[in-house]
Structures are given as C-alpha cells and as structure tokens.
PDB file of C-alpha atoms and ligand atoms in Angstrom:
ATOM      1  CA  MET S 147      -2.360  20.482 -13.536  1.00 45.00           C
ATOM      2  CA  ASP S 148      -4.729  22.057 -16.000  1.00 46.00           C
ATOM      3  CA  HIS S 149      -6.987  24.180 -13.833  1.00 50.00           C
ATOM      4  CA  HIS S 150      -9.970  23.377 -16.007  1.00 51.00           C
ATOM      5  CA  ASP S 151      -9.677  19.720 -15.012  1.00 61.00           C
ATOM      6  CA  PRO S 152     -11.241  19.172 -11.599  1.00 76.00           C
ATOM      7  CA  GLY S 153     -10.491  15.458 -11.735  1.00 89.00           C
ATOM      8  CA  TYR S 154     -12.762  12.503 -11.188  1.00 95.00           C
ATOM      9  CA  GLY S 155     -16.492  13.102 -10.719  1.00 94.00           C
ATOM     10  CA  THR S 156     -18.274  12.693  -7.399  1.00 94.00           C
ATOM     11  CA  THR S 157     -19.595   9.207  -8.169  1.00 96.00           C
ATOM     12  CA  ALA S 158     -16.132   7.915  -9.132  1.00 97.00           C
ATOM     13  CA  ARG S 159     -14.663   9.393  -5.937  1.00 96.00           C
ATOM     14  CA  VAL S 160     -17.358   7.979  -3.677  1.00 96.00           C
ATOM     15  CA  LEU S 161     -16.933   4.538  -5.264  1.00 98.00           C
ATOM     16  CA  HIS S 162     -13.117   4.731  -4.987  1.00 98.00           C
ATOM     17  CA  TRP S 163     -13.170   5.580  -1.270  1.00 97.00           C
ATOM     18  CA  VAL S 164     -16.007   3.283  -0.244  1.00 98.00           C
ATOM     19  CA  ILE S 165     -14.151   0.398  -1.899  1.00 98.00           C
ATOM     20  CA  ALA S 166     -10.751   1.542  -0.579  1.00 98.00           C
ATOM     21  CA  VAL S 167     -11.974   1.600   3.042  1.00 98.00           C
ATOM     22  CA  ALA S 168     -13.666  -1.782   2.610  1.00 98.00           C
ATOM     23  CA  VAL S 169     -10.641  -3.410   0.933  1.00 98.00           C
ATOM     24  CA  LEU S 170      -8.247  -2.001   3.530  1.00 98.00           C
ATOM     25  CA  ALA S 171     -10.414  -3.668   6.203  1.00 98.00           C
ATOM     26  CA  MET S 172     -10.841  -6.923   4.227  1.00 98.00           C
ATOM     27  CA  ILE S 173      -7.092  -7.534   3.900  1.00 98.00           C
ATOM     28  CA  PRO S 174      -6.178  -7.609   7.623  1.00 98.00           C
ATOM     29  CA  ALA S 175      -9.425  -9.459   8.439  1.00 98.00           C
ATOM     30  CA  GLY S 176      -8.481 -12.151   5.876  1.00 98.00           C
ATOM     31  CA  LEU S 177      -4.879 -12.387   7.018  1.00 98.00           C
ATOM     32  CA  ILE S 178      -5.795 -12.655  10.720  1.00 98.00           C
ATOM     33  CA  MET S 179      -8.735 -15.053  10.410  1.00 98.00           C
ATOM     34  CA  VAL S 180      -6.659 -17.789   8.713  1.00 97.00           C
ATOM     35  CA  ARG S 181      -4.034 -17.892  11.476  1.00 97.00           C
ATOM     36  CA  ASP S 182      -3.596 -21.057  13.512  1.00 96.00           C
ATOM     37  CA  GLY S 183      -4.503 -20.933  17.181  1.00 96.00           C
ATOM     38  CA  LEU S 184      -6.686 -17.837  16.802  1.00 97.00           C
ATOM     39  CA  ASP S 185      -9.446 -17.434  19.398  1.00 97.00           C
ATOM     40  CA  ARG S 186     -12.545 -19.151  17.944  1.00 97.00           C
ATOM     41  CA  GLY S 187     -14.917 -16.318  18.830  1.00 98.00           C
ATOM     42  CA  LEU S 188     -12.715 -13.742  17.119  1.00 98.00           C
ATOM     43  CA  GLN S 189     -12.219 -16.055  14.146  1.00 98.00           C
ATOM     44  CA  ASP S 190     -15.981 -16.460  13.687  1.00 98.00           C
ATOM     45  CA  VAL S 191     -16.546 -12.703  13.824  1.00 98.00           C
ATOM     46  CA  LEU S 192     -13.787 -12.059  11.283  1.00 98.00           C
ATOM     47  CA  PHE S 193     -15.075 -14.746   8.915  1.00 98.00           C
ATOM     48  CA  ILE S 194     -18.630 -13.386   9.084  1.00 98.00           C
ATOM     49  CA  PHE S 195     -17.359  -9.843   8.502  1.00 98.00           C
ATOM     50  CA  HIS S 196     -15.071 -10.937   5.647  1.00 98.00           C
ATOM     51  CA  LYS S 197     -17.574 -13.115   3.788  1.00 98.00           C
ATOM     52  CA  ASN S 198     -20.492 -10.721   4.064  1.00 98.00           C
ATOM     53  CA  LEU S 199     -18.715  -7.429   3.376  1.00 98.00           C
ATOM     54  CA  GLY S 200     -16.857  -9.190   0.551  1.00 98.00           C
ATOM     55  CA  SER S 201     -20.135 -10.358  -0.989  1.00 98.00           C
ATOM     56  CA  ILE S 202     -21.480  -6.802  -0.934  1.00 98.00           C
ATOM     57  CA  LEU S 203     -18.279  -5.730  -2.687  1.00 98.00           C
ATOM     58  CA  ILE S 204     -19.110  -7.942  -5.681  1.00 98.00           C
ATOM     59  CA  LEU S 205     -22.036  -5.600  -6.352  1.00 98.00           C
ATOM     60  CA  VAL S 206     -20.231  -2.338  -5.554  1.00 98.00           C
ATOM     61  CA  VAL S 207     -17.280  -3.308  -7.771  1.00 98.00           C
ATOM     62  CA  ALA S 208     -19.652  -4.222 -10.613  1.00 98.00           C
ATOM     63  CA  LEU S 209     -21.203  -0.749 -10.303  1.00 98.00           C
ATOM     64  CA  ARG S 210     -17.756   0.833 -10.308  1.00 98.00           C
ATOM     65  CA  VAL S 211     -16.578  -1.060 -13.386  1.00 98.00           C
ATOM     66  CA  ALA S 212     -19.798  -0.122 -15.219  1.00 98.00           C
ATOM     67  CA  TRP S 213     -19.368   3.520 -14.164  1.00 98.00           C
ATOM     68  CA  ARG S 214     -15.730   3.557 -15.262  1.00 98.00           C
ATOM     69  CA  ILE S 215     -16.502   2.050 -18.683  1.00 98.00           C
ATOM     70  CA  THR S 216     -19.040   4.802 -19.312  1.00 98.00           C
ATOM     71  CA  HIS S 217     -16.977   7.630 -17.688  1.00 97.00           C
ATOM     72  CA  PRO S 218     -13.353   7.885 -18.855  1.00 95.00           C
ATOM     73  CA  ALA S 219     -10.648   9.026 -16.431  1.00 95.00           C
ATOM     74  CA  PRO S 220      -9.548  12.673 -16.660  1.00 94.00           C
ATOM     75  CA  PRO S 221      -6.254  13.056 -18.585  1.00 93.00           C
ATOM     76  CA  LEU S 222      -3.031  12.962 -16.555  1.00 94.00           C
ATOM     77  CA  PRO S 223      -0.798  16.072 -16.397  1.00 93.00           C
ATOM     78  CA  GLY S 224       0.939  16.612 -19.746  1.00 93.00           C
ATOM     79  CA  ASP S 225       4.452  16.651 -18.283  1.00 94.00           C
ATOM     80  CA  LEU S 226       4.157  13.217 -16.659  1.00 95.00           C
ATOM     81  CA  PRO S 227       6.897  10.892 -18.007  1.00 96.00           C
ATOM     82  CA  ALA S 228       5.652   8.190 -20.385  1.00 97.00           C
ATOM     83  CA  TRP S 229       6.761   5.351 -18.119  1.00 97.00           C
ATOM     84  CA  GLN S 230       4.748   6.788 -15.249  1.00 97.00           C
ATOM     85  CA  ARG S 231       1.653   7.002 -17.488  1.00 97.00           C
ATOM     86  CA  ARG S 232       2.142   3.367 -18.416  1.00 97.00           C
ATOM     87  CA  ALA S 233       2.678   2.414 -14.769  1.00 97.00           C
ATOM     88  CA  ALA S 234      -0.484   4.280 -13.741  1.00 97.00           C
ATOM     89  CA  ARG S 235      -2.531   2.642 -16.472  1.00 97.00           C
ATOM     90  CA  GLY S 236      -1.113  -0.837 -15.820  1.00 98.00           C
ATOM     91  CA  SER S 237      -1.564  -0.654 -12.051  1.00 98.00           C
ATOM     92  CA  HIS S 238      -5.111   0.710 -12.363  1.00 98.00           C
ATOM     93  CA  VAL S 239      -6.070  -2.114 -14.734  1.00 98.00           C
ATOM     94  CA  ALA S 240      -4.474  -4.602 -12.313  1.00 98.00           C
ATOM     95  CA  LEU S 241      -6.411  -3.104  -9.389  1.00 98.00           C
ATOM     96  CA  TYR S 242      -9.698  -3.415 -11.284  1.00 98.00           C
ATOM     97  CA  VAL S 243      -8.951  -7.041 -12.242  1.00 98.00           C
ATOM     98  CA  LEU S 244      -8.021  -7.889  -8.636  1.00 98.00           C
ATOM     99  CA  MET S 245     -11.138  -6.121  -7.315  1.00 98.00           C
ATOM    100  CA  VAL S 246     -13.216  -8.478  -9.460  1.00 98.00           C
ATOM    101  CA  VAL S 247     -11.184 -11.677  -8.963  1.00 98.00           C
ATOM    102  CA  LEU S 248     -10.917 -11.404  -5.160  1.00 98.00           C
ATOM    103  CA  PRO S 249     -14.576 -11.332  -4.139  1.00 98.00           C
ATOM    104  CA  LEU S 250     -15.580 -13.809  -6.871  1.00 98.00           C
ATOM    105  CA  SER S 251     -12.892 -16.341  -5.918  1.00 98.00           C
ATOM    106  CA  GLY S 252     -13.807 -15.849  -2.241  1.00 98.00           C
ATOM    107  CA  TYR S 253     -17.464 -16.505  -3.014  1.00 98.00           C
ATOM    108  CA  VAL S 254     -16.655 -19.638  -5.032  1.00 98.00           C
ATOM    109  CA  ARG S 255     -14.276 -20.873  -2.336  1.00 98.00           C
ATOM    110  CA  VAL S 256     -16.952 -20.538   0.364  1.00 98.00           C
ATOM    111  CA  ARG S 257     -19.879 -21.904  -1.653  1.00 98.00           C
ATOM    112  CA  ALA S 258     -17.935 -24.808  -3.205  1.00 98.00           C
ATOM    113  CA  GLY S 259     -16.822 -25.623   0.340  1.00 98.00           C
ATOM    114  CA  GLY S 260     -20.454 -25.765   1.440  1.00 98.00           C
ATOM    115  CA  PHE S 261     -20.166 -22.905   3.950  1.00 98.00           C
ATOM    116  CA  PRO S 262     -22.765 -20.231   4.789  1.00 98.00           C
ATOM    117  CA  ILE S 263     -22.717 -16.547   3.822  1.00 98.00           C
ATOM    118  CA  GLU S 264     -25.052 -15.336   6.534  1.00 98.00           C
ATOM    119  CA  GLY S 265     -26.373 -12.173   4.882  1.00 98.00           C
ATOM    120  CA  LEU S 266     -27.066 -13.812   1.528  1.00 98.00           C
ATOM    121  CA  ASP S 267     -28.616 -16.832   3.251  1.00 98.00           C
ATOM    122  CA  ALA S 268     -30.903 -14.577   5.317  1.00 98.00           C
ATOM    123  CA  LEU S 269     -32.058 -12.941   2.081  1.00 98.00           C
ATOM    124  CA  GLY S 270     -32.856 -16.398   0.722  1.00 98.00           C
ATOM    125  CA  LEU S 271     -30.268 -16.166  -2.062  1.00 97.00           C
ATOM    126  CA  PRO S 272     -29.217 -19.675  -3.082  1.00 97.00           C
ATOM    127  CA  ALA S 273     -25.597 -20.751  -3.527  1.00 97.00           C
ATOM    128  CA  LEU S 274     -24.721 -20.205  -7.188  1.00 97.00           C
ATOM    129  CA  VAL S 275     -21.914 -22.778  -7.051  1.00 97.00           C
ATOM    130  CA  GLY S 276     -22.345 -26.428  -6.113  1.00 98.00           C
ATOM    131  CA  ARG S 277     -20.178 -28.194  -3.539  1.00 98.00           C
ATOM    132  CA  SER S 278     -16.882 -29.383  -4.966  1.00 98.00           C
ATOM    133  CA  LYS S 279     -13.673 -29.988  -3.082  1.00 98.00           C
ATOM    134  CA  PRO S 280     -11.298 -29.452  -6.049  1.00 98.00           C
ATOM    135  CA  LEU S 281     -13.137 -26.260  -7.033  1.00 98.00           C
ATOM    136  CA  ALA S 282     -12.989 -24.974  -3.450  1.00 98.00           C
ATOM    137  CA  GLU S 283      -9.268 -25.678  -3.320  1.00 98.00           C
ATOM    138  CA  ALA S 284      -8.553 -24.023  -6.662  1.00 98.00           C
ATOM    139  CA  ALA S 285     -10.586 -20.953  -5.650  1.00 98.00           C
ATOM    140  CA  SER S 286      -8.744 -20.818  -2.317  1.00 98.00           C
ATOM    141  CA  THR S 287      -5.351 -20.843  -4.062  1.00 98.00           C
ATOM    142  CA  LEU S 288      -6.463 -18.168  -6.536  1.00 98.00           C
ATOM    143  CA  HIS S 289      -7.891 -16.048  -3.691  1.00 98.00           C
ATOM    144  CA  ALA S 290      -4.644 -16.116  -1.708  1.00 98.00           C
ATOM    145  CA  LEU S 291      -2.540 -15.410  -4.827  1.00 98.00           C
ATOM    146  CA  ALA S 292      -4.789 -12.502  -5.806  1.00 98.00           C
ATOM    147  CA  ALA S 293      -4.697 -11.166  -2.243  1.00 98.00           C
ATOM    148  CA  PHE S 294      -0.908 -11.061  -2.128  1.00 98.00           C
ATOM    149  CA  THR S 295      -0.751  -9.531  -5.611  1.00 98.00           C
ATOM    150  CA  LEU S 296      -3.238  -6.891  -4.456  1.00 98.00           C
ATOM    151  CA  ILE S 297      -1.089  -6.050  -1.427  1.00 98.00           C
ATOM    152  CA  ALA S 298       1.945  -5.565  -3.712  1.00 98.00           C
ATOM    153  CA  VAL S 299       0.086  -3.413  -6.283  1.00 98.00           C
ATOM    154  CA  LEU S 300      -1.504  -1.372  -3.480  1.00 98.00           C
ATOM    155  CA  ALA S 301       1.957  -0.617  -2.069  1.00 98.00           C
ATOM    156  CA  LEU S 302       2.884   0.847  -5.480  1.00 98.00           C
ATOM    157  CA  HIS S 303      -0.465   2.653  -5.684  1.00 98.00           C
ATOM    158  CA  LEU S 304      -0.009   4.310  -2.283  1.00 98.00           C
ATOM    159  CA  GLY S 305       3.603   5.148  -3.054  1.00 98.00           C
ATOM    160  CA  ALA S 306       2.582   6.789  -6.324  1.00 98.00           C
ATOM    161  CA  ALA S 307      -0.304   8.680  -4.681  1.00 97.00           C
ATOM    162  CA  LEU S 308       2.057  10.062  -2.022  1.00 97.00           C
ATOM    163  CA  HIS S 309       4.668  10.883  -4.663  1.00 97.00           C
ATOM    164  CA  HIS S 310       2.073  13.007  -6.485  1.00 96.00           C
ATOM    165  CA  ALA S 311       0.799  14.575  -3.259  1.00 95.00           C
ATOM    166  CA  LEU S 312       4.113  15.413  -1.593  1.00 96.00           C
ATOM    167  CA  ILE S 313       6.842  15.547  -4.246  1.00 96.00           C
ATOM    168  CA  ARG S 314       5.356  16.338  -7.659  1.00 95.00           C
ATOM    169  CA  ARG S 315       2.428  18.326  -6.178  1.00 94.00           C
ATOM    170  CA  ASP S 316       0.827  18.164  -9.625  1.00 93.00           C
ATOM    171  CA  GLY S 317      -2.821  17.935  -8.570  1.00 92.00           C
ATOM    172  CA  VAL S 318      -3.153  14.195  -9.265  1.00 94.00           C
ATOM    173  CA  TRP S 319      -3.831  13.549  -5.563  1.00 94.00           C
ATOM    174  CA  GLY S 320      -6.632  16.122  -5.624  1.00 92.00           C
ATOM    175  CA  ARG S 321      -8.244  14.415  -8.634  1.00 93.00           C
ATOM    176  CA  MET S 322      -9.411  11.622  -6.324  1.00 95.00           C
ATOM    177  CA  TRP S 323      -9.156  12.980  -2.795  1.00 89.00           C
ATOM    178  CA  PRO S 324     -12.362  14.617  -1.532  1.00 81.00           C
ATOM    179  CA  PRO S 325     -13.453  17.431  -1.472  1.00 68.00           C
ATOM    180  CA  ARG S 326     -13.466  18.174  -5.175  1.00 58.00           C
ATOM    181  CA  ALA S 327     -11.515  21.140  -6.461  1.00 56.00           C
ATOM    182  CA  PRO S 328     -13.819  24.051  -7.310  1.00 61.00           C
ATOM    183  CA  GLY S 329     -14.576  24.580 -10.960  1.00 56.00           C
ATOM    184  CA  PRO S 330     -16.980  23.555 -13.690  1.00 53.00           C
ATOM    185  CA  ARG S 331     -17.821  19.874 -13.727  1.00 51.00           C
ATOM    186  CA  THR S 332     -20.143  17.763 -15.758  1.00 45.00           C
TER     187      THR S 332
HETATM  188  C1  LIG A 181      -5.296   5.102   1.262  1.00 66.02           C
HETATM  189  C2  LIG A 181      -5.478   4.447   0.150  1.00 66.02           C
HETATM  190  C3  LIG A 181      -5.551   5.014  -1.251  1.00 66.02           C
HETATM  191  C4  LIG A 181      -5.136   6.230  -1.760  1.00 66.02           C
HETATM  192  C5  LIG A 181      -4.425   7.359  -1.027  1.00 66.02           C
HETATM  193  C6  LIG A 181      -5.497   6.242  -3.165  1.00 66.02           C
HETATM  194  C7  LIG A 181      -5.284   7.304  -4.023  1.00 66.02           C
HETATM  195  C8  LIG A 181      -5.680   7.363  -5.336  1.00 66.02           C
HETATM  196  C9  LIG A 181      -5.529   8.505  -6.204  1.00 66.02           C
HETATM  197  C10 LIG A 181      -4.934   9.851  -5.791  1.00 66.02           C
HETATM  198  C11 LIG A 181      -6.004   8.165  -7.421  1.00 66.02           C
HETATM  199  C12 LIG A 181      -6.082   9.053  -8.675  1.00 66.02           C
HETATM  200  C13 LIG A 181      -5.028   8.649  -9.667  1.00 66.02           C
HETATM  201  C14 LIG A 181      -5.178   9.415 -10.968  1.00 66.02           C
HETATM  202  O1  LIG A 181      -5.665  10.546 -10.946  1.00 66.02           O
HETATM  203  O2  LIG A 181      -4.812   8.867 -12.013  1.00 66.02           O
HETATM  204  C15 LIG A 181      -6.464   6.793  -7.342  1.00 66.02           C
HETATM  205  C16 LIG A 181      -7.003   6.067  -8.389  1.00 66.02           C
HETATM  206  C17 LIG A 181      -7.356   4.735  -8.324  1.00 66.02           C
HETATM  207  N1  LIG A 181      -7.372   3.948  -7.180  1.00 66.02           N
HETATM  208 FE1  LIG A 181      -6.736   4.490  -5.342  1.00 66.02          FE
HETATM  209  N2  LIG A 181      -6.084   5.050  -3.479  1.00 66.02           N
HETATM  210  C18 LIG A 181      -6.150   4.276  -2.344  1.00 66.02           C
HETATM  211  C19 LIG A 181      -6.670   3.007  -2.218  1.00 66.02           C
HETATM  212  C20 LIG A 181      -7.122   2.247  -3.270  1.00 66.02           C
HETATM  213  C21 LIG A 181      -7.595   0.881  -3.170  1.00 66.02           C
HETATM  214  C22 LIG A 181      -7.645   0.068  -1.874  1.00 66.02           C
HETATM  215  C23 LIG A 181      -7.950   0.482  -4.432  1.00 66.02           C
HETATM  216  C24 LIG A 181      -8.481  -0.816  -4.937  1.00 66.02           C
HETATM  217  C25 LIG A 181      -8.436  -1.951  -4.361  1.00 66.02           C
HETATM  218  C26 LIG A 181      -7.700   1.615  -5.334  1.00 66.02           C
HETATM  219  C27 LIG A 181      -7.945   1.613  -6.689  1.00 66.02           C
HETATM  220  C28 LIG A 181      -7.783   2.683  -7.539  1.00 66.02           C
HETATM  221  C29 LIG A 181      -8.050   2.640  -8.960  1.00 66.02           C
HETATM  222  C30 LIG A 181      -8.524   1.413  -9.753  1.00 66.02           C
HETATM  223  C31 LIG A 181      -7.781   3.927  -9.463  1.00 66.02           C
HETATM  224  C32 LIG A 181      -7.955   4.401 -10.904  1.00 66.02           C
HETATM  225  C33 LIG A 181      -9.289   5.032 -11.047  1.00 66.02           C
HETATM  226  C34 LIG A 181      -9.771   5.084 -12.475  1.00 66.02           C
HETATM  227  O3  LIG A 181      -9.078   5.589 -13.350  1.00 66.02           O
HETATM  228  O4  LIG A 181     -10.887   4.597 -12.707  1.00 66.02           O
HETATM  229  N3  LIG A 181      -7.217   2.665  -4.597  1.00 66.02           N
HETATM  230  N4  LIG A 181      -6.246   6.332  -6.053  1.00 66.02           N
HETATM  231  C1  LIG A 182     -12.036  -7.428  -2.101  1.00 66.02           C
HETATM  232  C2  LIG A 182     -12.420  -8.528  -1.523  1.00 66.02           C
HETATM  233  C3  LIG A 182     -11.539  -9.461  -0.734  1.00 66.02           C
HETATM  234  C4  LIG A 182     -10.252  -9.311  -0.265  1.00 66.02           C
HETATM  235  C5  LIG A 182      -9.300  -8.124  -0.439  1.00 66.02           C
HETATM  236  C6  LIG A 182      -9.925 -10.525   0.438  1.00 66.02           C
HETATM  237  C7  LIG A 182      -8.717 -10.778   1.076  1.00 66.02           C
HETATM  238  C8  LIG A 182      -8.369 -11.953   1.714  1.00 66.02           C
HETATM  239  C9  LIG A 182      -7.093 -12.249   2.314  1.00 66.02           C
HETATM  240  C10 LIG A 182      -5.900 -11.289   2.383  1.00 66.02           C
HETATM  241  C11 LIG A 182      -7.148 -13.508   2.813  1.00 66.02           C
HETATM  242  C12 LIG A 182      -6.013 -14.288   3.511  1.00 66.02           C
HETATM  243  C13 LIG A 182      -5.309 -15.100   2.459  1.00 66.02           C
HETATM  244  C14 LIG A 182      -4.558 -16.276   3.017  1.00 66.02           C
HETATM  245  O1  LIG A 182      -3.564 -16.072   3.710  1.00 66.02           O
HETATM  246  O2  LIG A 182      -4.991 -17.407   2.754  1.00 66.02           O
HETATM  247  C15 LIG A 182      -8.456 -14.024   2.539  1.00 66.02           C
HETATM  248  C16 LIG A 182      -8.903 -15.290   2.896  1.00 66.02           C
HETATM  249  C17 LIG A 182     -10.203 -15.713   2.737  1.00 66.02           C
HETATM  250  N1  LIG A 182     -11.235 -15.043   2.122  1.00 66.02           N
HETATM  251 FE1  LIG A 182     -11.121 -13.232   1.270  1.00 66.02          FE
HETATM  252  N2  LIG A 182     -11.003 -11.372   0.403  1.00 66.02           N
HETATM  253  C18 LIG A 182     -12.010 -10.753  -0.299  1.00 66.02           C
HETATM  254  C19 LIG A 182     -13.284 -11.252  -0.547  1.00 66.02           C
HETATM  255  C20 LIG A 182     -13.789 -12.447  -0.053  1.00 66.02           C
HETATM  256  C21 LIG A 182     -15.146 -12.923  -0.214  1.00 66.02           C
HETATM  257  C22 LIG A 182     -16.265 -12.203  -0.964  1.00 66.02           C
HETATM  258  C23 LIG A 182     -15.226 -14.114   0.407  1.00 66.02           C
HETATM  259  C24 LIG A 182     -16.407 -15.044   0.568  1.00 66.02           C
HETATM  260  C25 LIG A 182     -17.645 -14.770   0.293  1.00 66.02           C
HETATM  261  C26 LIG A 182     -13.931 -14.399   0.971  1.00 66.02           C
HETATM  262  C27 LIG A 182     -13.614 -15.538   1.687  1.00 66.02           C
HETATM  263  C28 LIG A 182     -12.371 -15.839   2.185  1.00 66.02           C
HETATM  264  C29 LIG A 182     -12.054 -17.078   2.872  1.00 66.02           C
HETATM  265  C30 LIG A 182     -13.010 -18.224   3.161  1.00 66.02           C
HETATM  266  C31 LIG A 182     -10.701 -17.006   3.218  1.00 66.02           C
HETATM  267  C32 LIG A 182      -9.870 -18.056   3.991  1.00 66.02           C
HETATM  268  C33 LIG A 182      -8.911 -18.721   3.055  1.00 66.02           C
HETATM  269  C34 LIG A 182      -9.352 -20.097   2.734  1.00 66.02           C
HETATM  270  O3  LIG A 182      -9.816 -20.793   3.631  1.00 66.02           O
HETATM  271  O4  LIG A 182      -9.251 -20.498   1.563  1.00 66.02           O
HETATM  272  N3  LIG A 182     -13.070 -13.353   0.676  1.00 66.02           N
HETATM  273  N4  LIG A 182      -9.179 -13.060   1.871  1.00 66.02           N
END
C-alpha cells in the first residue's frame, strides 16, 4: 500500500464498526426470534432488542451514507486486479443498499402490522405508516429477502477482508481496522 494513504478517517471507521457490531447482533436475533416453539419470554426480549436497535440503525445508517457521499473512499492498492476492484465496489454498494433497505422494511413491516416499537413509542414518535395487511406482508417478504442477501454478501465481504489481511497483506485490512496507521491525515 502507498504509505501516504492511512486509509479511512476516524469517523468512517467508527461508523463502520458500530454498524458492523449492531448488524452482526441483529442477524442472529432476527433468525432466532422467528423460530416456532421458541420460549415466549426469550422471543419477546429478542423482538424488543431487534425492533429498537434496528430503529436506531435507520439514523446511524443515514449518517453513514451522508458521511460517505461527502468523504470518498481512499484509493485501493494500484496492483489490485480489475475484477477485484469491481467486486469491492459492487459489494460495498450492495452493503449500503441492504443497510438502508433492512431497517426501513423492518420498520414498515412492524408499523403496518400495528405493532409497538417501545423506544420510539416512549419518545412519543407516531407510526409513520398506517396499518395495512398487504403492506405488512410485502415488507416482511422484502425484509427476509434482504436479510438473506445480506448474509451472502457479508460472507464475501469477510472472505475478502481476510484475504487482504492474511494472504495479500496489502494494507487494505488496516484501512478500516482500528487503530489507524500513523501518518498525516485530514
Ligand atoms: C467482522 C466483520 C467485518 C470486517 C472484518 C470488515 C472489514 C472491512 C474492511 C477491511 C473494509 C475496508 C475495505 C476497503 O478498504 O476497501 C470494509 C469496508 C466496508 N464494510 Fe466491512 N467489515 C465487517 C463487517 C461489515 C458489516 C456487517 C457491514 C455492513 C452491513 C460492512 C460494510 C462495509 C462497507 C459498506 C464497506 C465500504 C466502506 C466504504 O467505502 O464506504 N462491513 N470492511
Ligand atoms: C440492519 C437492520 C436489520 C437486520 C440485519 C435485520 C435482520 C433480520 C433477520 C435476519 C430476520 C429473520 C428473517 C426471517 O427468517 O424471516 C428479521 C426478521 C424480522 N425483523 Fe429485522 N432486521 C433489521 C432491522 C429491523 C427493524 C428496524 C425492524 C423493526 C423496527 C425489524 C423487524 C423485524 C421483524 C418484525 C421480523 C420478523 C419477521 C416477520 O415477522 O416478518 N428488523 N430481521
């Protein structure tokens, strides 16, 4: 890697890892809470966790997208094959789209179904979507489809990150992993 390129800035890294930790908790919570015969108490806890953390993510993801639009990614190493550049770009765009679609479809699914989101309700925020069974069903289908697409793209993302960290050792891992490499940074 070019030693004058210390990678992503602090804000981009903090947003990446806050969202990564949250999403990696949201996926198993979602998968477990929809299972038949699950203990009701555990199911309630998982639903409350999933709906409320997911609602916060709408805001955090919006911040991240705004930050990304105004702060371009650092250039990839010059010797990276063209297909890997395209794969990186395509998978990153897909991850951003899924990060937006998942919490929004979850919100619509819950509100169109007439269900509470405890944190938002406590703040007095009204439901922005009216009750509608067909809308709730469509949002539910989209949410599950997006979730399984996310799991697939994340598998590629993690594979690529490890490939850079362990095999290529080209500094791409260090562009996102904290702490930041020393060097000048705007
Ligand atoms: C343990 C889990 C993860 C690891 C090790 C990881 C690692 C990385 C690394 C090393 C990069 C920098 C790639 C580059 O320099 O081009 C990156 C970028 C990125 N990661 Fe992750 N990541 C993880 C989880 C996630 C999750 C859960 C999401 C989203 C749901 C995500 C979304 C992204 C996006 C969108 C980028 C591109 C950033 C940009 O250009 O704005 N990552 N990740
Ligand atoms: C990044 C954010 C999110 C991720 C990664 C995610 C992930 C998942 C996953 C993996 C499932 C299980 C899918 C299935 O087998 O049906 C699920 C289900 C569910 N999620 Fe999310 N979710 C997110 C945000 C939200 C939000 C914000 C809400 C509501 C405010 C929500 C509400 C639900 C509900 C109600 C279900 C049960 C499925 C249904 O009854 O239609 N999710 N989610």
